[in-house]
PDB file of C-alpha atoms in Angstrom:
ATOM      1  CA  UNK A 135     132.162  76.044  87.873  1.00  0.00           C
ATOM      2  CA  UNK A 136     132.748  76.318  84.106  1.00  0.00           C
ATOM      3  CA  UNK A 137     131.225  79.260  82.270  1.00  0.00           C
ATOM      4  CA  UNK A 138     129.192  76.912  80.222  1.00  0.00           C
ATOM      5  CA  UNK A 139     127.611  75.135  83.531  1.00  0.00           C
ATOM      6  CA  UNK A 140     126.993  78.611  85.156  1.00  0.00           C
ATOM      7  CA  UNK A 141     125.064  79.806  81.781  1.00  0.00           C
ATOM      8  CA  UNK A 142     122.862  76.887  81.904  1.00  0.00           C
ATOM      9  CA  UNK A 143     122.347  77.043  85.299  1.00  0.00           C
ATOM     10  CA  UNK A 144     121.169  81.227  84.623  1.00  0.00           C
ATOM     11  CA  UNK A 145     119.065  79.952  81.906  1.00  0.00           C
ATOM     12  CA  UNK A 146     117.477  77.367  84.262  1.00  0.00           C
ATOM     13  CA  UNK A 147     117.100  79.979  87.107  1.00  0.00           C
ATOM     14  CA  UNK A 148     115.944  82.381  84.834  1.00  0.00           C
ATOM     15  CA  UNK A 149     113.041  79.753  83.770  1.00  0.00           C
ATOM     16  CA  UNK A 150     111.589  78.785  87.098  1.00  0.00           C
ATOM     17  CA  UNK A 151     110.917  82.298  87.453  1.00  0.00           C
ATOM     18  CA  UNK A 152     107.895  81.626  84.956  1.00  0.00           C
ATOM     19  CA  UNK A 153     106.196  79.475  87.617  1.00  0.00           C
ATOM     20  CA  UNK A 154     107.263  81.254  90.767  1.00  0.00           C
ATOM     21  CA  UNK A 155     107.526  85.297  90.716  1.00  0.00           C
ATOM     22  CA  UNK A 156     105.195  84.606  87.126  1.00  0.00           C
ATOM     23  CA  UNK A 157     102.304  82.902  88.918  1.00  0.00           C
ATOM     24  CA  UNK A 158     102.321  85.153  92.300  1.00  0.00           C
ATOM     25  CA  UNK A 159     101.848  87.798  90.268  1.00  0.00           C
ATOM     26  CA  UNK A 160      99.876  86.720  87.349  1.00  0.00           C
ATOM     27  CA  UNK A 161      97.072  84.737  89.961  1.00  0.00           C
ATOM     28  CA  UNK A 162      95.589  88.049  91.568  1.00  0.00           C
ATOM     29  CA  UNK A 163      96.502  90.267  88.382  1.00  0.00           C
ATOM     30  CA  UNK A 164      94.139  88.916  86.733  1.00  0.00           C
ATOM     31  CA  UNK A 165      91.412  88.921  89.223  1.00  0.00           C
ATOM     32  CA  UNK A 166      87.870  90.065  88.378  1.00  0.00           C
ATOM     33  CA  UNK A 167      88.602  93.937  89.782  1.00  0.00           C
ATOM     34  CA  UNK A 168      85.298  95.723  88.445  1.00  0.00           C
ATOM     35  CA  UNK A 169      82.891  93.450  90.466  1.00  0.00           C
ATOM     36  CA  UNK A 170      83.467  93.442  94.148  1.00  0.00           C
ATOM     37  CA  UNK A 171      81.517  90.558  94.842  1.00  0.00           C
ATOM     38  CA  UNK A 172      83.212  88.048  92.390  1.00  0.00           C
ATOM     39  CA  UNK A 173      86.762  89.713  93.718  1.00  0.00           C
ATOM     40  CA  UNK A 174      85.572  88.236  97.355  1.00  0.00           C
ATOM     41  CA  UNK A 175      84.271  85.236  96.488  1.00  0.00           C
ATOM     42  CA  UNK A 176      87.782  84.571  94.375  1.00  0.00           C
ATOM     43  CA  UNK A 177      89.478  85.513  96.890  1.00  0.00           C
ATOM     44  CA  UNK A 178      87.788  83.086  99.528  1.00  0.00           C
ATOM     45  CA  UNK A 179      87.359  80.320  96.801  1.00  0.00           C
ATOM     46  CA  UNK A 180      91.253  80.328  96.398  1.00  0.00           C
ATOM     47  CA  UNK A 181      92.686  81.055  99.477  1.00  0.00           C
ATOM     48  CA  UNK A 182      95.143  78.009  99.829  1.00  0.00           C
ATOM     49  CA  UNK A 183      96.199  79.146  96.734  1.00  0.00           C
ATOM     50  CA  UNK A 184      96.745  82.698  97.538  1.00  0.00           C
ATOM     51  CA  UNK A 185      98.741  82.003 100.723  1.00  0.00           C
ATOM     52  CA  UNK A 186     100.714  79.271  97.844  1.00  0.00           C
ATOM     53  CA  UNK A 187     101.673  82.088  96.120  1.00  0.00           C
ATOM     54  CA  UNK A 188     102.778  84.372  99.010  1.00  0.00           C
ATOM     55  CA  UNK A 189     105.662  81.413  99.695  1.00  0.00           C
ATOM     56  CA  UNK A 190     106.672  80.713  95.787  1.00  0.00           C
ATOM     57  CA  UNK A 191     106.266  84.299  95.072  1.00  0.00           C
ATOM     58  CA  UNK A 192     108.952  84.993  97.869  1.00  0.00           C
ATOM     59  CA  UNK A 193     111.030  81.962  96.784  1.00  0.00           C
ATOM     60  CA  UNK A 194     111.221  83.133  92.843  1.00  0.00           C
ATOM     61  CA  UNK A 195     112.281  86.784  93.880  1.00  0.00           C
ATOM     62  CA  UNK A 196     115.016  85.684  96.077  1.00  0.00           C
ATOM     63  CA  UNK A 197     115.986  83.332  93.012  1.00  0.00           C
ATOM     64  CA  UNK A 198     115.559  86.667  91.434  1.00  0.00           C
ATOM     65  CA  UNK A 199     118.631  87.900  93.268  1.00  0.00           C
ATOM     66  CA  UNK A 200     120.536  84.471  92.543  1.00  0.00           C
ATOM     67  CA  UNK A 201     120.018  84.412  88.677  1.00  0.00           C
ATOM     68  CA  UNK A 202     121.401  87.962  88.823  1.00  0.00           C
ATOM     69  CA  UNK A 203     124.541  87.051  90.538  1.00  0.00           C
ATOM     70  CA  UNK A 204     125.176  83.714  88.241  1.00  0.00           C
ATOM     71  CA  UNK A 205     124.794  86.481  85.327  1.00  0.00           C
ATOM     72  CA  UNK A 206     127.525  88.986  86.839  1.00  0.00           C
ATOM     73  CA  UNK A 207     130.142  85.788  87.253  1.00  0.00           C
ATOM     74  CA  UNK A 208     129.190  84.984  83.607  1.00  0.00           C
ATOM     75  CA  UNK A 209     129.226  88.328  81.798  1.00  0.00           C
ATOM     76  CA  UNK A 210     131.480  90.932  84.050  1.00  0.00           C
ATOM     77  CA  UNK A 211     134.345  90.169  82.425  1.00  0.00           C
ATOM     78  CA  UNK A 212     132.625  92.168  79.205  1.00  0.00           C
ATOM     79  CA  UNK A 213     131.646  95.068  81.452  1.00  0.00           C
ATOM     80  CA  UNK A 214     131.566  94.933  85.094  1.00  0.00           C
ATOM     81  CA  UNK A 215     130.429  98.396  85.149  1.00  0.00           C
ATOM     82  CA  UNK A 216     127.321  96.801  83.254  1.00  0.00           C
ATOM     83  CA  UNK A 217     127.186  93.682  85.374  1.00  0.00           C
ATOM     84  CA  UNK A 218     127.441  95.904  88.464  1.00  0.00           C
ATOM     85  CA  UNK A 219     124.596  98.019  87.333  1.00  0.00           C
ATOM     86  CA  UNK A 220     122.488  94.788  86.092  1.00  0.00           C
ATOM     87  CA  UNK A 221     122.653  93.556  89.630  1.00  0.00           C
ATOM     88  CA  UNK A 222     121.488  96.936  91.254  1.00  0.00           C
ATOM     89  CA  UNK A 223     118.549  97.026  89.032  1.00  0.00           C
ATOM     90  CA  UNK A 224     117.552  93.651  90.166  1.00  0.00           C
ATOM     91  CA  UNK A 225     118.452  94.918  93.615  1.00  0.00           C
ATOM     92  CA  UNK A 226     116.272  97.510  93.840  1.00  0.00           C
ATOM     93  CA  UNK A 227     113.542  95.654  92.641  1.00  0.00           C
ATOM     94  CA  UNK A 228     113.422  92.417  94.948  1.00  0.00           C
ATOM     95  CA  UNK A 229     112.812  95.300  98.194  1.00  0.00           C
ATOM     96  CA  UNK A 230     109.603  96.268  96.495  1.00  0.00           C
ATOM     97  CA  UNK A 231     107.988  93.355  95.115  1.00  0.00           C
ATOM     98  CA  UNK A 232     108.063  91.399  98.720  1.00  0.00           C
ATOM     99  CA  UNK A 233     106.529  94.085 100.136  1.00  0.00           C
ATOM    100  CA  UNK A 234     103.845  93.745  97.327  1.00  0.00           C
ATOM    101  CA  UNK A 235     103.558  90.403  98.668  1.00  0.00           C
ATOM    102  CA  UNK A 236     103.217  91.953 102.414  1.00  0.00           C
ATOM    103  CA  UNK A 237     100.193  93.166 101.599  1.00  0.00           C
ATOM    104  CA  UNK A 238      99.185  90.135  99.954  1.00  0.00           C
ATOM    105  CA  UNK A 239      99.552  88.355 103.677  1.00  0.00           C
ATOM    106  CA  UNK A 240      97.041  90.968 104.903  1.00  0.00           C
ATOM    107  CA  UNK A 241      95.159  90.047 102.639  1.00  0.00           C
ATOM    108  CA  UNK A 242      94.533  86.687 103.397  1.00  0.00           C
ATOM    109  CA  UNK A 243      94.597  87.795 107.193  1.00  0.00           C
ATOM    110  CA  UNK A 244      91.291  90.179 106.366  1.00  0.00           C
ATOM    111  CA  UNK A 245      89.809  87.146 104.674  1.00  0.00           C
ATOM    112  CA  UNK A 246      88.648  86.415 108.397  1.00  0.00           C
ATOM    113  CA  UNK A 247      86.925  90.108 108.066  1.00  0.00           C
ATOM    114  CA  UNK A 248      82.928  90.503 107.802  1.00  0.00           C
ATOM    115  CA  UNK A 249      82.028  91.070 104.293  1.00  0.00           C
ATOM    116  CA  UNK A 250      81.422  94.743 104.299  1.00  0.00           C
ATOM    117  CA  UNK A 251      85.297  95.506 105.735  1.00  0.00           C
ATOM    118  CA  UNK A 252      85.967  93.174 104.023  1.00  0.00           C
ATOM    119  CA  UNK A 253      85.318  94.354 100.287  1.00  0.00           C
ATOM    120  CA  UNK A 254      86.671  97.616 100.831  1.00  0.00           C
ATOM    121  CA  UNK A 255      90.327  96.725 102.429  1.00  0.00           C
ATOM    122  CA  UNK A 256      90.489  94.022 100.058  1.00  0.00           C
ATOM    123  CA  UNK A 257      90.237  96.578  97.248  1.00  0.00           C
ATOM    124  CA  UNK A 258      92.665  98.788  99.207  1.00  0.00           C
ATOM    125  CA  UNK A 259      95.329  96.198  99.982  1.00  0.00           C
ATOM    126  CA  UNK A 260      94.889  94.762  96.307  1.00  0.00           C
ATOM    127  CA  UNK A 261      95.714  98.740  95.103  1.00  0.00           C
ATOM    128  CA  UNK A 262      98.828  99.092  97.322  1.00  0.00           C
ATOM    129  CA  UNK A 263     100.003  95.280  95.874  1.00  0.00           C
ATOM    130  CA  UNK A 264      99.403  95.947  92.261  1.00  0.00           C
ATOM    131  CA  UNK A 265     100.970  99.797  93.454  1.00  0.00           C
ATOM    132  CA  UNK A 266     104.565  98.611  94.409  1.00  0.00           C
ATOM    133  CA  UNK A 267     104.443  95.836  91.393  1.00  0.00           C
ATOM    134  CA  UNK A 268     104.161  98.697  88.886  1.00  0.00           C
ATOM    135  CA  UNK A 269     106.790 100.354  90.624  1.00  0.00           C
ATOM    136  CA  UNK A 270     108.863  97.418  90.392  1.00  0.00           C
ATOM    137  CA  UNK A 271     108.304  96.943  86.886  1.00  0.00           C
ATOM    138  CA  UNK A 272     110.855 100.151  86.738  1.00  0.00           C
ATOM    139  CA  UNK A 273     113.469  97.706  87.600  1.00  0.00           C
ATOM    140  CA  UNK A 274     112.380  94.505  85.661  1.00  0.00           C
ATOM    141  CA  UNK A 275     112.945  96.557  82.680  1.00  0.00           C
ATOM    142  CA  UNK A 276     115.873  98.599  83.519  1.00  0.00           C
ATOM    143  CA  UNK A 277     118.238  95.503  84.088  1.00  0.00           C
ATOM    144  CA  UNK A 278     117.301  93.725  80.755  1.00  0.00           C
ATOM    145  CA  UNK A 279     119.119  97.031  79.473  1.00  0.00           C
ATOM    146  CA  UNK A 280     122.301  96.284  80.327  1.00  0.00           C
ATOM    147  CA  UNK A 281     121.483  92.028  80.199  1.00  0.00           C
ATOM    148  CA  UNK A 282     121.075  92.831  76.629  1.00  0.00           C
ATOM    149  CA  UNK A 283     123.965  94.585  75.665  1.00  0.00           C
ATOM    150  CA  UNK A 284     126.297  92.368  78.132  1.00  0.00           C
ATOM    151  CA  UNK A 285     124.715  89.141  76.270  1.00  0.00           C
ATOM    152  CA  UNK A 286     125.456  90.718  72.844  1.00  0.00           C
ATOM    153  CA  UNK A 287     128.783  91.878  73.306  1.00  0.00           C
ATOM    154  CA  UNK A 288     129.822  89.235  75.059  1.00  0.00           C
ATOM    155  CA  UNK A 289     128.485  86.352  72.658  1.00  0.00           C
ATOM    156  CA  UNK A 290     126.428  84.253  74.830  1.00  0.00           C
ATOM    157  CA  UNK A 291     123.551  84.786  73.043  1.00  0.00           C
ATOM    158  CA  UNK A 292     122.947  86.076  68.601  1.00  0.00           C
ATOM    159  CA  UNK A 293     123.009  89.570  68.974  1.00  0.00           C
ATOM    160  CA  UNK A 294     119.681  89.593  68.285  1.00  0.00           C
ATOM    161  CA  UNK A 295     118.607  88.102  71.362  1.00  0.00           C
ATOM    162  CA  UNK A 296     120.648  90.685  73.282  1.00  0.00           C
ATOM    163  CA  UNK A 297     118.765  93.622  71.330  1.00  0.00           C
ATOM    164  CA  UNK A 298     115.760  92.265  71.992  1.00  0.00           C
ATOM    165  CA  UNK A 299     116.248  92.129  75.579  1.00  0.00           C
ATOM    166  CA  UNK A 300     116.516  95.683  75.472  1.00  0.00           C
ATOM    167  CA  UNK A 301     113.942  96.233  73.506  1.00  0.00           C
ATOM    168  CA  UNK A 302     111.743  93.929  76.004  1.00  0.00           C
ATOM    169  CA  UNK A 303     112.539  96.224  78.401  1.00  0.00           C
ATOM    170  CA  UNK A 304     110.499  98.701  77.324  1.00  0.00           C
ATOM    171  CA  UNK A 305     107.324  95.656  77.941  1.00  0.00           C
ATOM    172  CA  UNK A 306     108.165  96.230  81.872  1.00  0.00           C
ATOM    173  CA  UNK A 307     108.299  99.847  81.531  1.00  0.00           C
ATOM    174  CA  UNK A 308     105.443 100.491  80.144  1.00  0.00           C
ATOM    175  CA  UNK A 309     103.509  98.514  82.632  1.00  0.00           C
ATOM    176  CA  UNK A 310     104.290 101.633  85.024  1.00  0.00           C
ATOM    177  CA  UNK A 311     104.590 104.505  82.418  1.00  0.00           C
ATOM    178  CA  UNK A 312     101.088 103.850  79.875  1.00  0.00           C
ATOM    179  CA  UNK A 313      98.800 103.624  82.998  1.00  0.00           C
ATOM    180  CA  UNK A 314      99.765 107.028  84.335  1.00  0.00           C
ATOM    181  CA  UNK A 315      99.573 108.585  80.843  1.00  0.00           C
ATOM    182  CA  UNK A 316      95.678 107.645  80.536  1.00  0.00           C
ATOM    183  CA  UNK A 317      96.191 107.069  76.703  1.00  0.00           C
ATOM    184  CA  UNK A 318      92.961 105.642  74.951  1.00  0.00           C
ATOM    185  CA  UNK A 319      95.442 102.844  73.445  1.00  0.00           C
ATOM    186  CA  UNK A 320      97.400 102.489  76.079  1.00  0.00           C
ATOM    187  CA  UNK A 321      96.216  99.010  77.159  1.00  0.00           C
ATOM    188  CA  UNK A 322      96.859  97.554  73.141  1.00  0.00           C
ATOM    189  CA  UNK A 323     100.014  98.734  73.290  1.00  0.00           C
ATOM    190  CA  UNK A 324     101.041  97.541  76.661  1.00  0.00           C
ATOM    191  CA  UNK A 325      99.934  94.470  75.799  1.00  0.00           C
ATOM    192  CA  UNK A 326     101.950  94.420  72.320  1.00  0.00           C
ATOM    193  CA  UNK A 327     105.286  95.174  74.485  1.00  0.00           C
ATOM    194  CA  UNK A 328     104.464  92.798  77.111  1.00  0.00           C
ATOM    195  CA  UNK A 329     104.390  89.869  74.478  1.00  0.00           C
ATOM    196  CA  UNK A 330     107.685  91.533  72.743  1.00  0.00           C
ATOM    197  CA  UNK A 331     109.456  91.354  76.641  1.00  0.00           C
ATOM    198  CA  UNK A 332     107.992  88.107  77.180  1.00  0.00           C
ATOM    199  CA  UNK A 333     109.435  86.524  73.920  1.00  0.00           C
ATOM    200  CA  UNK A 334     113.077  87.885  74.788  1.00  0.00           C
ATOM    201  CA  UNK A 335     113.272  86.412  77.963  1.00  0.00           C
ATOM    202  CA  UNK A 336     112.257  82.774  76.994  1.00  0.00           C
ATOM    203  CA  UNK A 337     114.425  83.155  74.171  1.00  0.00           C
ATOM    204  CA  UNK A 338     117.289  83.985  76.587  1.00  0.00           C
ATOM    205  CA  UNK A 339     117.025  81.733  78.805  1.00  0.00           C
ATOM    206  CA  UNK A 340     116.217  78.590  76.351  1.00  0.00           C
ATOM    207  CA  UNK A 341     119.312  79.996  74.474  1.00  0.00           C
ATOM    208  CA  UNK A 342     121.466  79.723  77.418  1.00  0.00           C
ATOM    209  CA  UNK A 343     119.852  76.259  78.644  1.00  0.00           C
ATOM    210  CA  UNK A 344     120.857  74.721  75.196  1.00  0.00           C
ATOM    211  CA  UNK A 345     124.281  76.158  74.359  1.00  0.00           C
ATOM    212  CA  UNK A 346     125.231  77.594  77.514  1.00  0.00           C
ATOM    213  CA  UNK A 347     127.728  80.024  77.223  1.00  0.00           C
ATOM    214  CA  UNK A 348     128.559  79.318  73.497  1.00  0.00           C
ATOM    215  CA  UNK A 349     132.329  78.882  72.057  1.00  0.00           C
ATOM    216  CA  UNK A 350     133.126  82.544  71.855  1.00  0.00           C
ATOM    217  CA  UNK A 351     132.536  83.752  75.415  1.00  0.00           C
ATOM    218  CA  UNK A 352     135.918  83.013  76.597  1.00  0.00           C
ATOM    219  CA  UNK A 353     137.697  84.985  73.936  1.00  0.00           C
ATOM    220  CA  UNK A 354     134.779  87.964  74.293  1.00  0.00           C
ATOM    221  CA  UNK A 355     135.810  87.941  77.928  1.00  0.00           C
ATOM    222  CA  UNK A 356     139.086  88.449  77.752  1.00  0.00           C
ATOM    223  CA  UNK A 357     138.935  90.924  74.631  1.00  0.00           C
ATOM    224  CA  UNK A 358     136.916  92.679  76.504  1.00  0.00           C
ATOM    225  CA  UNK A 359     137.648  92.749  80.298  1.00  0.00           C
TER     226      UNK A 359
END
């Protein structure tokens, strides 16, 4: 496989993680969580679609895992020390966010519940998912870290892009850092990052879709293996 197929092939991996790992955990995110009732009746409403995004929520973070190792073949020879730790990040993560997705499947197990169990170990279960997501978010941002400086020394990507990743980072982190801080403009500035991350990665992976691995990765590689 040439380096430019295998960057294209990241960038593509990297993109169907929008509508796989992205909609498992944007659909309950987003959930109405200050009025039990509506929460139920969402919940019950959507259930096919809930137990939809227990399988393409599984699928997309075991692509996780594969989009990782397509980037270590393409950028180790830059750093493998970075590549390594890139991969360990994303590692990490993949552990936590299925079991999120555990205690999504008791969720729609409980759905068979009578309503008054049912609201309050729906809220429970709900907590522990969105719990081990934020803790996972410590790992979505910690590998765009190293991603970012790889894909800008290596010349994949402008070194802009590659800063940016880094800077996107921060978007993840925050998602587990702001909440515990309790800081009255925490959520605006969450949400500021977020949009920051979310810009770096479609600008990655579109980057790497189009040009692949661009005409200087072979000579960055060797330079700098």
């Amino acid at each position: 496989m040439t380096r430019n197929t295998t960057a294209r092939l990241a960038g593509l991996c990297y993109l169907a993680l929008v509508p796989t790992t992205g909609f498992a955990y944007g659909y309950v995110a987003f959930m109405p969580r200050g009025n039990p009732g509506a929460l139920i009746a969402a919940l019950e409403s959507g259930r096919q679609t809930l137990e939809g995004t227990i399988l393409i929520g599984a699928a997309g973070f075991v692509g996780y895992l594969a989009l990782a190792a397509l980037l270590h073949r393409l950028l180790a020879p830059t750093s493998k020390l970075a590549a390594d730790l890139m991969v360990l990040f994303v590692a990490a993560s993949v552990p936590l966010s299925l079991a999120a997705l555990a205690q999504r499947m008791d969720l729609v197990a409980l759905l068979e519940v009578p309503p008054p169990v049912l609201t309050s170990e729906a809220t429970r279960l709900l907590q522990s998912e969105h719990d081990l997501f934020q803790v996972s978010a410590i790992f979505w941002g910690l590998w765009m870290v190293p991603l970012g400086w790889l894909a800008s020394r290596s010349g994949i990507v402008p070194r802009l892009i590659g800063w940016w990743l880094i800077l996107g980072g921060f978007g993840y982190l925050s998602t587990f850092i702001l909440p515990l801080l309790h800081l009255r403009l925490a959520a605006s500035v969450g949400g500021v990052l977020v949009v920051l991350t979310l810009g770096s990665e479609f600008a990655f992976m579109f980057w790497l879709i189009v040009r692949g691995a661009g005409p200087g990765m072979e000579e960055a590689g060797v330079a700098r293996a």
